[in-house]
Short mmCIF file of C-alpha atoms and ligand atoms in Angstrom, two decimals:
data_model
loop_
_atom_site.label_atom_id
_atom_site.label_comp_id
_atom_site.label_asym_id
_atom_site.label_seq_id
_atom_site.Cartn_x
_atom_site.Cartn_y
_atom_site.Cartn_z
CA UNK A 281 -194.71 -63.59 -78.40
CA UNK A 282 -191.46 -62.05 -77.20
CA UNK A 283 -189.90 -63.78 -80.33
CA UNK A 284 -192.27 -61.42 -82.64
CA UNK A 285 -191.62 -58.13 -81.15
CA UNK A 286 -187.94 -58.56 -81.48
CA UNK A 287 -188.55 -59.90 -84.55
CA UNK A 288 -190.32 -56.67 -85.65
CA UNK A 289 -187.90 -54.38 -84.16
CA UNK A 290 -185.12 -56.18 -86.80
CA UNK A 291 -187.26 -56.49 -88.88
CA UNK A 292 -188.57 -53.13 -89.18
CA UNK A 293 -185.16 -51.54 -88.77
CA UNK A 294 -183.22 -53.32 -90.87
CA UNK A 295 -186.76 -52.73 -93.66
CA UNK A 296 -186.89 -56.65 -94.13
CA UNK A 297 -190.78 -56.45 -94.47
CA UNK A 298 -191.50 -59.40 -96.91
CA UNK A 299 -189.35 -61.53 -93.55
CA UNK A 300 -191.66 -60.13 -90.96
CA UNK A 301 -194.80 -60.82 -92.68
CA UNK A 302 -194.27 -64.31 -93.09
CA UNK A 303 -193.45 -64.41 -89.60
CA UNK A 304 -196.62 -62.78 -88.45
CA UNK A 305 -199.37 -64.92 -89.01
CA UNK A 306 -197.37 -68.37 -87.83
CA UNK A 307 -196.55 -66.24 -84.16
CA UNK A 308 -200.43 -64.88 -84.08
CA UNK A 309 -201.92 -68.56 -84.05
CA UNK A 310 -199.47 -70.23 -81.64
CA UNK A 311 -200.74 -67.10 -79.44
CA UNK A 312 -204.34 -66.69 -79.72
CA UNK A 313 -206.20 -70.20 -78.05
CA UNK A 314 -207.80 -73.02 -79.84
CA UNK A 315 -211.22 -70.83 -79.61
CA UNK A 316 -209.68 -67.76 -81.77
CA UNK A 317 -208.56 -64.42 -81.16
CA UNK A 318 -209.92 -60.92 -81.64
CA UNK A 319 -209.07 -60.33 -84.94
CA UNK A 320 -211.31 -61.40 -88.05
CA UNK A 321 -209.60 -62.88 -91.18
CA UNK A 322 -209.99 -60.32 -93.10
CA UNK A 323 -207.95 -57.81 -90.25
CA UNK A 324 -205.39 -60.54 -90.24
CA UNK A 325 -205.13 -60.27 -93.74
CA UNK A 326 -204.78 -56.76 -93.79
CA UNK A 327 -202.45 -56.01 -91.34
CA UNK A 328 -200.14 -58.87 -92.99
CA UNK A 329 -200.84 -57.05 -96.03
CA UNK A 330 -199.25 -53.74 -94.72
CA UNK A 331 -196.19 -55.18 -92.86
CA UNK A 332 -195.46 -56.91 -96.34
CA UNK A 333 -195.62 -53.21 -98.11
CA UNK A 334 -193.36 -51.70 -94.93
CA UNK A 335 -197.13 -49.62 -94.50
CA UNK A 336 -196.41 -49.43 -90.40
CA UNK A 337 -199.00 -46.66 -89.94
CA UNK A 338 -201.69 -49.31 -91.86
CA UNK A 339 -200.04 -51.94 -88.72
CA UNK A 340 -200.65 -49.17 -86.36
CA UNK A 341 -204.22 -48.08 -87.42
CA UNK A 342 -205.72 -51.92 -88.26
CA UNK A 343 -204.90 -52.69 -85.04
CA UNK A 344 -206.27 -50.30 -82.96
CA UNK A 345 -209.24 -50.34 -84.97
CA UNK A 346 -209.17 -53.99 -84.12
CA UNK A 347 -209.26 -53.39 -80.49
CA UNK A 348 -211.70 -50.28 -80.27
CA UNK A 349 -214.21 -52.87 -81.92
CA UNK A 350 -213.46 -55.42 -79.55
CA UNK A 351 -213.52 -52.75 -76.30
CA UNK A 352 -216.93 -51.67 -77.68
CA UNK A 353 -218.46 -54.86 -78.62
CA UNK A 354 -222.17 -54.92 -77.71
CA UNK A 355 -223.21 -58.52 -76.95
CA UNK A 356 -226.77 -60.01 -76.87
CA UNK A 357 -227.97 -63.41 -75.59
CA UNK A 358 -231.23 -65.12 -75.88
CA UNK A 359 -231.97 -67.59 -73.39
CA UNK A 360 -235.25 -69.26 -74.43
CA UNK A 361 -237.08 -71.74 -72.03
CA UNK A 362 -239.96 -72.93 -70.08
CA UNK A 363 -240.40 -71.48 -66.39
CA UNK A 364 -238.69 -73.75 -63.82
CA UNK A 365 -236.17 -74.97 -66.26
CA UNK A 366 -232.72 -72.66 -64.67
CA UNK A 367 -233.13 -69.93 -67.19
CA UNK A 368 -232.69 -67.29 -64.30
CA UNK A 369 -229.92 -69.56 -62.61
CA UNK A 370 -228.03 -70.46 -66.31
CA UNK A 371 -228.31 -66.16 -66.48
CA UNK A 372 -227.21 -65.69 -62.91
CA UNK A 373 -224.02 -68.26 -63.67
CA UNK A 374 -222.98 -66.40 -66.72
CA UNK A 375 -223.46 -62.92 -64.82
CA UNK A 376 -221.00 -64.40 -62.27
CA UNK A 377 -223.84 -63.64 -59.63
CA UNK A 378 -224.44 -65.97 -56.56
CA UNK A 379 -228.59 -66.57 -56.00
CA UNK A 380 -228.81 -64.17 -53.41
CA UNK A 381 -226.80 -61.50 -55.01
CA UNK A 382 -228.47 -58.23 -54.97
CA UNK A 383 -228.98 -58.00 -58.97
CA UNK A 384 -229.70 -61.41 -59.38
CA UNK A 385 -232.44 -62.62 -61.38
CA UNK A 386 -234.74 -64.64 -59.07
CA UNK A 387 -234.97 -68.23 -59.01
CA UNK A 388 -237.74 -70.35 -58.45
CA UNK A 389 -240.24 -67.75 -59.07
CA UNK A 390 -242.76 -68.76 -61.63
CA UNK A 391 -242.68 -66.15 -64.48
CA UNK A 392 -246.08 -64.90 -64.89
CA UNK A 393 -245.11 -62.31 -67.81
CA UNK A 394 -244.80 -63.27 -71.31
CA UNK A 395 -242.14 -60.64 -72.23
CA UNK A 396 -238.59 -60.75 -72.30
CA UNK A 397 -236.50 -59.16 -69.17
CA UNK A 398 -232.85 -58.20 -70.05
CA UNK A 399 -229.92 -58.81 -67.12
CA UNK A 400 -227.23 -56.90 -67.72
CA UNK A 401 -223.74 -57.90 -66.75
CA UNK A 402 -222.40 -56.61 -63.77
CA UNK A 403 -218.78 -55.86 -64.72
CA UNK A 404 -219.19 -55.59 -68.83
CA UNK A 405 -221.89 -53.45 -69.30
CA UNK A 406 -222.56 -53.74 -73.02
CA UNK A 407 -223.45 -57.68 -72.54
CA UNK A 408 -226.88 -58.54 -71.48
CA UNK A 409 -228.93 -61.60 -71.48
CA UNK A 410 -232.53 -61.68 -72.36
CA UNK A 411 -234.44 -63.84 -69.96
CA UNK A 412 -237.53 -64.92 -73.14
CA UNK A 413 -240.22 -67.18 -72.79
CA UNK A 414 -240.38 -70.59 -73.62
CA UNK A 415 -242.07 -72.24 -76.61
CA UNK A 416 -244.98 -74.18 -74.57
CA UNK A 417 -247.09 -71.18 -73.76
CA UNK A 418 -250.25 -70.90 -74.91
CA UNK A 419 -249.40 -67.88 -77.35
CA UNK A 420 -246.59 -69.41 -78.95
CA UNK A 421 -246.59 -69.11 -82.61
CA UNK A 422 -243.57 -70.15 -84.13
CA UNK A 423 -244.29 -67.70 -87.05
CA UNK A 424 -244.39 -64.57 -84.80
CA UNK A 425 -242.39 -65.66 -81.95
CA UNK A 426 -238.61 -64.05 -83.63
CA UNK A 427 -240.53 -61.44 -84.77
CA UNK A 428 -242.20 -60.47 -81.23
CA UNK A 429 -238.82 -61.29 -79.33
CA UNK A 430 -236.80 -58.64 -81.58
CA UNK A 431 -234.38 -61.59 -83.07
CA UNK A 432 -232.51 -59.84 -84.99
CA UNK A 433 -230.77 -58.19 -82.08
CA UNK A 434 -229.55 -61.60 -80.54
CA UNK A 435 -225.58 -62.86 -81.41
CA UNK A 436 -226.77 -66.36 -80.48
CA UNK A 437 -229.57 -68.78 -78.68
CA UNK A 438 -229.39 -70.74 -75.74
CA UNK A 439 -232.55 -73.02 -75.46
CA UNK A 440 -232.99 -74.32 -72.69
CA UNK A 441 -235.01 -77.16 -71.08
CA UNK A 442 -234.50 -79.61 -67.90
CA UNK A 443 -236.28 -82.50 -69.44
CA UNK A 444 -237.20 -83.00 -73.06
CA UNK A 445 -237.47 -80.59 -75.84
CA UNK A 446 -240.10 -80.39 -77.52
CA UNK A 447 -241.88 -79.80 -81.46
CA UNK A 448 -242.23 -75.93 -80.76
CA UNK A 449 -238.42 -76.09 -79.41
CA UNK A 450 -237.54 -77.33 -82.78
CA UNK A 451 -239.97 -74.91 -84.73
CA UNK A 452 -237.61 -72.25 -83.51
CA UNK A 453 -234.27 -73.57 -83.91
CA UNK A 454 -235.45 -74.24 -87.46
CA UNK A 455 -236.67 -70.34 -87.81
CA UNK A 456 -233.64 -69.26 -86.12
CA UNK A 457 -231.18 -71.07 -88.27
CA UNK A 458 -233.40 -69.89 -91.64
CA UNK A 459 -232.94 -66.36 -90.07
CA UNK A 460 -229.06 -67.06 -90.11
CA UNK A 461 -228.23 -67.13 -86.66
CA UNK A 462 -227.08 -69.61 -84.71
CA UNK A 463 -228.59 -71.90 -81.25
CA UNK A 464 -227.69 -74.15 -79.30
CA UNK A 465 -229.77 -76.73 -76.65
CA UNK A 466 -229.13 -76.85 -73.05
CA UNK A 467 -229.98 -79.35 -70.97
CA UNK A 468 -230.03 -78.32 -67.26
CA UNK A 469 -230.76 -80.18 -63.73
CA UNK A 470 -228.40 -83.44 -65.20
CA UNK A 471 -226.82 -83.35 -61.24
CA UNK A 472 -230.44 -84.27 -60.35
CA UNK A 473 -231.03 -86.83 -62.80
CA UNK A 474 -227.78 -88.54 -61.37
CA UNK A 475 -229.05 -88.63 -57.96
CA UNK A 476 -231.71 -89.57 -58.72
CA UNK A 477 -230.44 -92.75 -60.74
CA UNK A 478 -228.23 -93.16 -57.87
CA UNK A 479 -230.78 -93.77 -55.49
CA UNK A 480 -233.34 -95.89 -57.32
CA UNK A 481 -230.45 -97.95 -58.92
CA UNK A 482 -227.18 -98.31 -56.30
CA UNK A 483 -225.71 -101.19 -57.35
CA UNK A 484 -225.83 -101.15 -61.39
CA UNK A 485 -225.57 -96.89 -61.47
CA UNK A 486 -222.76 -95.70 -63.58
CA UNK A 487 -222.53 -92.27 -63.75
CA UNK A 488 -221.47 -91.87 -67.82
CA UNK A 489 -223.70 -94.24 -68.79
CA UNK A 490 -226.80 -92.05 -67.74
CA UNK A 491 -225.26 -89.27 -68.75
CA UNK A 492 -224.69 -91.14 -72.81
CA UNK A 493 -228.69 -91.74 -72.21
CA UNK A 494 -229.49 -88.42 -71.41
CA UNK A 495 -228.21 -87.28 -74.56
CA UNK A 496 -228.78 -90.01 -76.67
CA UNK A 497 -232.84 -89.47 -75.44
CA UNK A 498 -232.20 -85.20 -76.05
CA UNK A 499 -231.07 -86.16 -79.75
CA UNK A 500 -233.90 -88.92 -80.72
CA UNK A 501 -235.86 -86.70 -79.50
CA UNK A 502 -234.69 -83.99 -81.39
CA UNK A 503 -234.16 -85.82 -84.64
CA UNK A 504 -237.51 -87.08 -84.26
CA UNK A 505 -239.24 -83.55 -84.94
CA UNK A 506 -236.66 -82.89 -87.69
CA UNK A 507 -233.50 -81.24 -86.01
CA UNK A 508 -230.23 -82.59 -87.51
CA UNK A 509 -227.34 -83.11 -86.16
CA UNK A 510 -228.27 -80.59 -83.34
CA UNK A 511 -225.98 -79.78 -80.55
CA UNK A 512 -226.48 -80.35 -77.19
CA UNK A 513 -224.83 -79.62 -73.93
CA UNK A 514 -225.91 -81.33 -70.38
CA UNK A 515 -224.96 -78.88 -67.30
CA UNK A 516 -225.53 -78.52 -63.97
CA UNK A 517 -226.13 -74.52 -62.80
CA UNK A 518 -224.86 -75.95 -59.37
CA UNK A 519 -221.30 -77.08 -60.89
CA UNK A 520 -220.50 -75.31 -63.94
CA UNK A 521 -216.84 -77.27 -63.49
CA UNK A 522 -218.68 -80.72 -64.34
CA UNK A 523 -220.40 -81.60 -67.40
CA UNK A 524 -220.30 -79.79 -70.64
CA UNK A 525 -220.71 -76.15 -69.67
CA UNK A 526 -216.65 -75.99 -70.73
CA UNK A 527 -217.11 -77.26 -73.82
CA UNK A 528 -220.04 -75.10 -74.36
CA UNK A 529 -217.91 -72.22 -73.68
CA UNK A 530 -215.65 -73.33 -76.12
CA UNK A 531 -218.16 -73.65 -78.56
CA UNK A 532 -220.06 -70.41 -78.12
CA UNK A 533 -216.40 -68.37 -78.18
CA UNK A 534 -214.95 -70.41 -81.43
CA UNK A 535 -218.63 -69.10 -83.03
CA UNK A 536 -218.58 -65.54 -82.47
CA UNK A 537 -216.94 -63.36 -84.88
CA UNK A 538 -213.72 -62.30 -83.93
CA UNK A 539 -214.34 -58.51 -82.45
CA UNK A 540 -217.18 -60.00 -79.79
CA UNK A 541 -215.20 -62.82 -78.41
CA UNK A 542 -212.70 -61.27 -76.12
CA UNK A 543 -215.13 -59.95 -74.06
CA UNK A 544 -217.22 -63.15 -73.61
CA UNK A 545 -214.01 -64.67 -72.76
CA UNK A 546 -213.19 -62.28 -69.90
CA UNK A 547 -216.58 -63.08 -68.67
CA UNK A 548 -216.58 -66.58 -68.44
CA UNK A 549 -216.47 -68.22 -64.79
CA UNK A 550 -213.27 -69.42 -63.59
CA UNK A 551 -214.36 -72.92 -63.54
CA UNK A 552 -211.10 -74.59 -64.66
CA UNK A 553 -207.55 -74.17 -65.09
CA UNK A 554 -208.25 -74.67 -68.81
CA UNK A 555 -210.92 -71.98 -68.35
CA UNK A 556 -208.74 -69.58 -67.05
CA UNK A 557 -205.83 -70.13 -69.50
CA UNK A 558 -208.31 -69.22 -71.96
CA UNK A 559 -208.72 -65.80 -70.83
CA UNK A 560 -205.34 -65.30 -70.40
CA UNK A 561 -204.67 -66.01 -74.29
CA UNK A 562 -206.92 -63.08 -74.81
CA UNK A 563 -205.31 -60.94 -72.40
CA UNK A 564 -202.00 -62.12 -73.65
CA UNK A 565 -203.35 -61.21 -77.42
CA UNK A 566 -204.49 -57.91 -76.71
CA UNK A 567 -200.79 -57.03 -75.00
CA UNK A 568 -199.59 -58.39 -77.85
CA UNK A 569 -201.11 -56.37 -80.04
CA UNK A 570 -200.64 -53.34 -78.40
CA UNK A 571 -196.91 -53.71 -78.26
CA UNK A 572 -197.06 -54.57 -81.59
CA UNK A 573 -198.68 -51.10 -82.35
CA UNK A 574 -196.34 -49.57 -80.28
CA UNK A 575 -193.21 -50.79 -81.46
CA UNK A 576 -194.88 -50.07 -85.26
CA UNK A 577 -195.37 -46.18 -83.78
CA UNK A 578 -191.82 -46.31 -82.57
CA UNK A 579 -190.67 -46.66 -86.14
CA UNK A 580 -193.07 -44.17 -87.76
CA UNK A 581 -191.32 -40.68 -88.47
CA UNK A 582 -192.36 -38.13 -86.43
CA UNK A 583 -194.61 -39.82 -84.08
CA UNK A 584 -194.29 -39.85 -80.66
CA UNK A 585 -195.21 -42.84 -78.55
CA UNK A 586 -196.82 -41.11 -76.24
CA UNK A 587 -198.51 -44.43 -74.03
CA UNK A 588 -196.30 -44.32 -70.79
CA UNK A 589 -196.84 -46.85 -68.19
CA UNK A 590 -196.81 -44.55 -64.61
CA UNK A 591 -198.15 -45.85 -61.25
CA UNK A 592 -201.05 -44.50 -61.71
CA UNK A 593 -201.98 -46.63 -65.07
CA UNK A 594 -199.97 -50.08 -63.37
CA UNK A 595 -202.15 -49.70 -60.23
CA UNK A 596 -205.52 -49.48 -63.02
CA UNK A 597 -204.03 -52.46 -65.22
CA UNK A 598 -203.64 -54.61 -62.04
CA UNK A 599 -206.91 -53.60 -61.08
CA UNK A 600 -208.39 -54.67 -64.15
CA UNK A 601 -206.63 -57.76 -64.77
CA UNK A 602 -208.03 -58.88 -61.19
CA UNK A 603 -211.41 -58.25 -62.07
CA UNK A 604 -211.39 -60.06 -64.72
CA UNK A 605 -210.22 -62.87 -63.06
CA UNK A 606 -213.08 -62.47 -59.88
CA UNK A 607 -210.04 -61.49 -57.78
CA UNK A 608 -210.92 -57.87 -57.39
CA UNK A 609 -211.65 -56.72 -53.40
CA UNK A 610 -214.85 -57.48 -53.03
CA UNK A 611 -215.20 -61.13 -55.04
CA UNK A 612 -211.99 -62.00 -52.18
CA UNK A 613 -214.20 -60.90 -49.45
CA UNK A 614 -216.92 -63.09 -50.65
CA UNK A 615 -214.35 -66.14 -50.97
CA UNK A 616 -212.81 -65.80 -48.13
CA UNK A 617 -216.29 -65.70 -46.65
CA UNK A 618 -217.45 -68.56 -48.46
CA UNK A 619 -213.76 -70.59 -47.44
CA UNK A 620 -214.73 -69.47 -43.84
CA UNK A 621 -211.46 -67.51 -43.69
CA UNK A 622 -210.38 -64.21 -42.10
CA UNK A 623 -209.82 -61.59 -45.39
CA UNK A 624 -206.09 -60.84 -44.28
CA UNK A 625 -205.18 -64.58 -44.45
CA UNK A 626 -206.46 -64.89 -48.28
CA UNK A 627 -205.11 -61.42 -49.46
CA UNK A 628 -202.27 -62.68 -47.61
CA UNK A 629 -202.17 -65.70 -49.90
CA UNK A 630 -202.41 -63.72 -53.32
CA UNK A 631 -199.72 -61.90 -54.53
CA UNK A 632 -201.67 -59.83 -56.51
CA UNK A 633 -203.47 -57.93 -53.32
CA UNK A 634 -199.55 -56.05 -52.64
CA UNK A 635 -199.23 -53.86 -55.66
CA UNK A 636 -196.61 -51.89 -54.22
CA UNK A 637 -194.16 -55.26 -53.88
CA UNK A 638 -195.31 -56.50 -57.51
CA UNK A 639 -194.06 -52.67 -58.67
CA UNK A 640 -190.90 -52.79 -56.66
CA UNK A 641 -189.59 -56.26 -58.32
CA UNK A 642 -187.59 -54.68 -61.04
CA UNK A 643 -187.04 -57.65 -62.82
CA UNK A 644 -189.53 -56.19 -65.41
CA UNK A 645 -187.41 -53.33 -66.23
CA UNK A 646 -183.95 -55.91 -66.38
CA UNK A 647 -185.96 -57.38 -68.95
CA UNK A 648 -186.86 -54.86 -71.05
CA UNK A 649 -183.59 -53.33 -71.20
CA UNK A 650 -182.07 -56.71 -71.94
CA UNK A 651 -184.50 -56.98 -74.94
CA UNK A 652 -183.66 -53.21 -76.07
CA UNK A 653 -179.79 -54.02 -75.74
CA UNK A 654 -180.43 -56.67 -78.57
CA UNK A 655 -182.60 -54.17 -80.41
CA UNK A 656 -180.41 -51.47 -79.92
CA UNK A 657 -177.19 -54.20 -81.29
CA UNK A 658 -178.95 -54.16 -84.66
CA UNK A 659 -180.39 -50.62 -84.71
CA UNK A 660 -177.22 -48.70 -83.05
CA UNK A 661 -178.60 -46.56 -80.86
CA UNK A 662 -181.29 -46.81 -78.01
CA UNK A 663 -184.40 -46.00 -78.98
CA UNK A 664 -186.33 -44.55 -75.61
CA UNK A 665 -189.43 -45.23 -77.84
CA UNK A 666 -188.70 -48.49 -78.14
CA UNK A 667 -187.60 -48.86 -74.38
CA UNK A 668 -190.72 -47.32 -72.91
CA UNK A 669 -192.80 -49.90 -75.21
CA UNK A 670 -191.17 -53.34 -74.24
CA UNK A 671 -191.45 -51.63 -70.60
CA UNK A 672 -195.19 -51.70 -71.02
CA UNK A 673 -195.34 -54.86 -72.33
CA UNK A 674 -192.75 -56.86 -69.82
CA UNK A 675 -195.38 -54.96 -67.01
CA UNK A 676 -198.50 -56.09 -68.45
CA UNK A 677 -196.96 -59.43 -69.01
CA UNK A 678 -196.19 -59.29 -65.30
CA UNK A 679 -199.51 -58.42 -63.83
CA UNK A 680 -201.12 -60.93 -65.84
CA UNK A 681 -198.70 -64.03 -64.76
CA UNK A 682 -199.17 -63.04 -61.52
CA UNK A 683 -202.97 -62.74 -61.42
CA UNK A 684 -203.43 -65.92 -63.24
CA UNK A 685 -201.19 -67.73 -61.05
CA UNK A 686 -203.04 -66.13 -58.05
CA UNK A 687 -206.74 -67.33 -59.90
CA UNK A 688 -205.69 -70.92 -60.13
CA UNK A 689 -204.66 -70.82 -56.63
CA UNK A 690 -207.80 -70.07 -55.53
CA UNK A 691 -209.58 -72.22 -57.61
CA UNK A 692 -207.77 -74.61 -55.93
CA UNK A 693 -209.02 -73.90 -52.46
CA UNK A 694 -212.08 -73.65 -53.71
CA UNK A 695 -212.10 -76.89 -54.92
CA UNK A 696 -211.02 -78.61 -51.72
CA UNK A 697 -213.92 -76.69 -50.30
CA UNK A 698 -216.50 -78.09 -52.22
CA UNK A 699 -214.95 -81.64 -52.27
CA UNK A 700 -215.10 -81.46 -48.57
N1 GDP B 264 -230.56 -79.56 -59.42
C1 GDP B 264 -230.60 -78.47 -60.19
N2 GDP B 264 -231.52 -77.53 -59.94
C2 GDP B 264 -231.53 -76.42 -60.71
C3 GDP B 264 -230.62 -76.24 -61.77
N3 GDP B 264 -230.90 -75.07 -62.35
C4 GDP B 264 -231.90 -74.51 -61.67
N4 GDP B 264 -232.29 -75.32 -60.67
C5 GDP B 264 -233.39 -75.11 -59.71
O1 GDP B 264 -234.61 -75.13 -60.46
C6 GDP B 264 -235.53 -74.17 -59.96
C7 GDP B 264 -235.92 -73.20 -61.08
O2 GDP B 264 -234.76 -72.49 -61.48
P1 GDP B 264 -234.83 -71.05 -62.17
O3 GDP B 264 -233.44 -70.69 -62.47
O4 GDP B 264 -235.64 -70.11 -61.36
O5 GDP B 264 -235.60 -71.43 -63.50
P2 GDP B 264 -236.43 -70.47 -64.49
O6 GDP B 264 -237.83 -70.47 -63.99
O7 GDP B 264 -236.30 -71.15 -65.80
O8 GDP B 264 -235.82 -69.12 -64.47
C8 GDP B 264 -234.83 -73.50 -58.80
O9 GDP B 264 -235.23 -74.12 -57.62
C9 GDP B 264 -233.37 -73.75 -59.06
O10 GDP B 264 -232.60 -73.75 -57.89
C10 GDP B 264 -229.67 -77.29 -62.03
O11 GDP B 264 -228.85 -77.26 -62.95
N5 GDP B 264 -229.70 -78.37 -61.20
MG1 MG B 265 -236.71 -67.28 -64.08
#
């Protein structure tokens, strides 16, 4: 990433466009995860496009186009299924919510409506799941049932089920896929089915083995009423880390179109290490991106770079970046709670709970001045623009290491925790 920017700086001073576009695309992939980025092809295109033609305020404008869409993305799930099957706990997961949480959607209550209730997540606003009914109720008509649940709103569809699924499940998936959207089947409660196994059958039980039968049984089954080659995922609501809720993750984010993906990633659990490098490569892109703009603005006549990074706006980006990461104040208190471990001792643990001795290491500012000395070798002369926007970035770049590093050390104890 650092490679790029100072790539672009001699790039764009030294107006060797045609070099820096064939750069650009190569440095974006080895960024952005194996799930994508933010961008869509046809913004990659573009803004490769305009660094060939030297067209920096095209750079400038296609990207923060690119990240207003992604800020504003509105995302809808449907999560179809019969009552009793972990609709409200799959939704609850996914919310980051705990069962008893205060906005939770209750469990174990048997749904008596027959209309869909929207949950709405707690810390990105603009994504809400829709809580529908299943296909085995008595007014289920596959030809009505899209039309009645408002389909065309949905990005995708989780249906769910803890046993089989059945002819009307299929129906749908078939209407949903004519109406161009995608779904995907979820199989829930496969922790019970392996205790269960385990206790009727000790000695022969093998743990993968009933797991290759529960979804070789889910896709017969499936095949039988005419779904090919459908996908299936087996989870657990109570262990998110086992299974295939990961790789449904995976799946879901490679899916979506480019603009709604980075905010499903920054909403995903932190189940995994993989899990939270994954969110880290969006963070990572969107820094990227934004210094990318900035260092394009720093080359535009006449245009100030106005984006400073004060105390004020570090403090907020920390902030952020430990939210997103379930590291803000109040998810700690509820760890340390749940660790059974006095608040001071955890904070204690987390380098990311002392802003003021993350803002005093001013290794971030040796940094960027090293990387504007080399700018300022080619250039001849020191650009403050320039300066103030590999300041920004270095700081971002700091926060983020720092919060990740912080995440996976928590994950950590949680871990021991729950192997305990
Ligand atoms: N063992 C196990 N139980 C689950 C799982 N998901 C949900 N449950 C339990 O199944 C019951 C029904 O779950 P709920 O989320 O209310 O299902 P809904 O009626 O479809 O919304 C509750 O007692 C949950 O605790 C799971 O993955 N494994
Ligand atoms: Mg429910």
């Amino acid at each position: 990433m650092e490679q790029f920017i100072s790539a672009f700086l001699k790039g764009a001073s030294e107006k060797n466009f045609h070099q820096l576009a064939k750069e650009f695309l190569p440095q974006y992939s080895a960024l952005i995860s194996k799930a994508g980025g933010m961008l869509s092809p046809e913004t990659l295109s573009a803004i490769h496009k305009a660094l060939q033609e030297g067209k920096l305020s095209d750079v400038m404008s296609q990207i923060q186009e690119a990240i207003g869409a992604a800020e504003n993305a509105v995302l809808e799930v449907a999560v179809i299924g019969e009552s009793g099957t972990g609709k409200s706990s799959f939704i609850n997961a996914l919310r980051g919510l705990s069962h008893e949480a205060e906005d939770s959607a209750d469990v174990g209550t048997v749904e008596t409506t027959m209309y869909k209730t929207p949950y709405q997540h707690p810390k990105y606003p603009k994504v809400i799941f829709w809580d529908l009914p299943g296909t085995g109720t008595p007014n289920f008509h596959t030809d009505t049932y899209l039309d009645k649940v408002g389909f065309a709103n949905y990005d995708f569809f989780i249906i769910i089920s803890s046993s089989r699924f059945s002819r009307n499940d299929a129906l749908l998936a078939q209407k949903i896929k004519d109406a161009g959207k995608k779904f995907y089947f979820v199989r829930t409660k496969v922790d019970s089915d392996l205790y269960s196994e385990e206790k009727t059958k000790p000695t022969t039980f093998k743990k993968e083995k009933v797991l290759q039968s529960i979804r070789d049984y889910c896709l017969a089954n499936l095949n039988d009423i005419g779904v090919t080659e459908p996908r299936i995922f087996l989870i657990s609501n109570f262990d998110l880390g086992a299974f295939d809720f990961s790789k449904l993750e995976e799946t879901l984010l490679k899916e979506l179109p480019g603009h709604k993906r980075h905010m499903f990633a920054l909403l995903l659990p932190n189940i995994s290490d993989a899990s939270i490098e994954i969110k880290k490569h969006f963070l990572q892109e969107k820094i990227f991106l934004e210094a990318l703009k900035s260092a394009a603005v720093s080359f535009i006549p006449f245009m100030t770079f106005l984006s400073g990074f004060d105390l004020c706006q570090q403090e907020q980006c920390l902030k952020e970046y430990r939210s997103h990461f379930g590291l803000d104040d109040k998810s700690i208190e509820e760890i340390a709670k749940k660790l059974n471990i006095p608040l001071e001792d955890i904070k204690g643990q987390l380098k990311c709970s002392d802003f003021w001795s993350l803002v005093k290491d001013d290794s971030i500012i040796a940094q960027a001045r090293s990387a504007a000395e080399a700018f300022c070798a080619i250039k001849g002369g020191p650009g403050s623009s320039v300066i103030q926007a590999l300041k920004v970035y270095y700081g971002h770049i700091q926060f983020l290491n720092v919060v990740v590093d912080d995440a996976k050390h928590l994950l950590r104890k949680m871990e021991t925790v729950n192997v305990a």
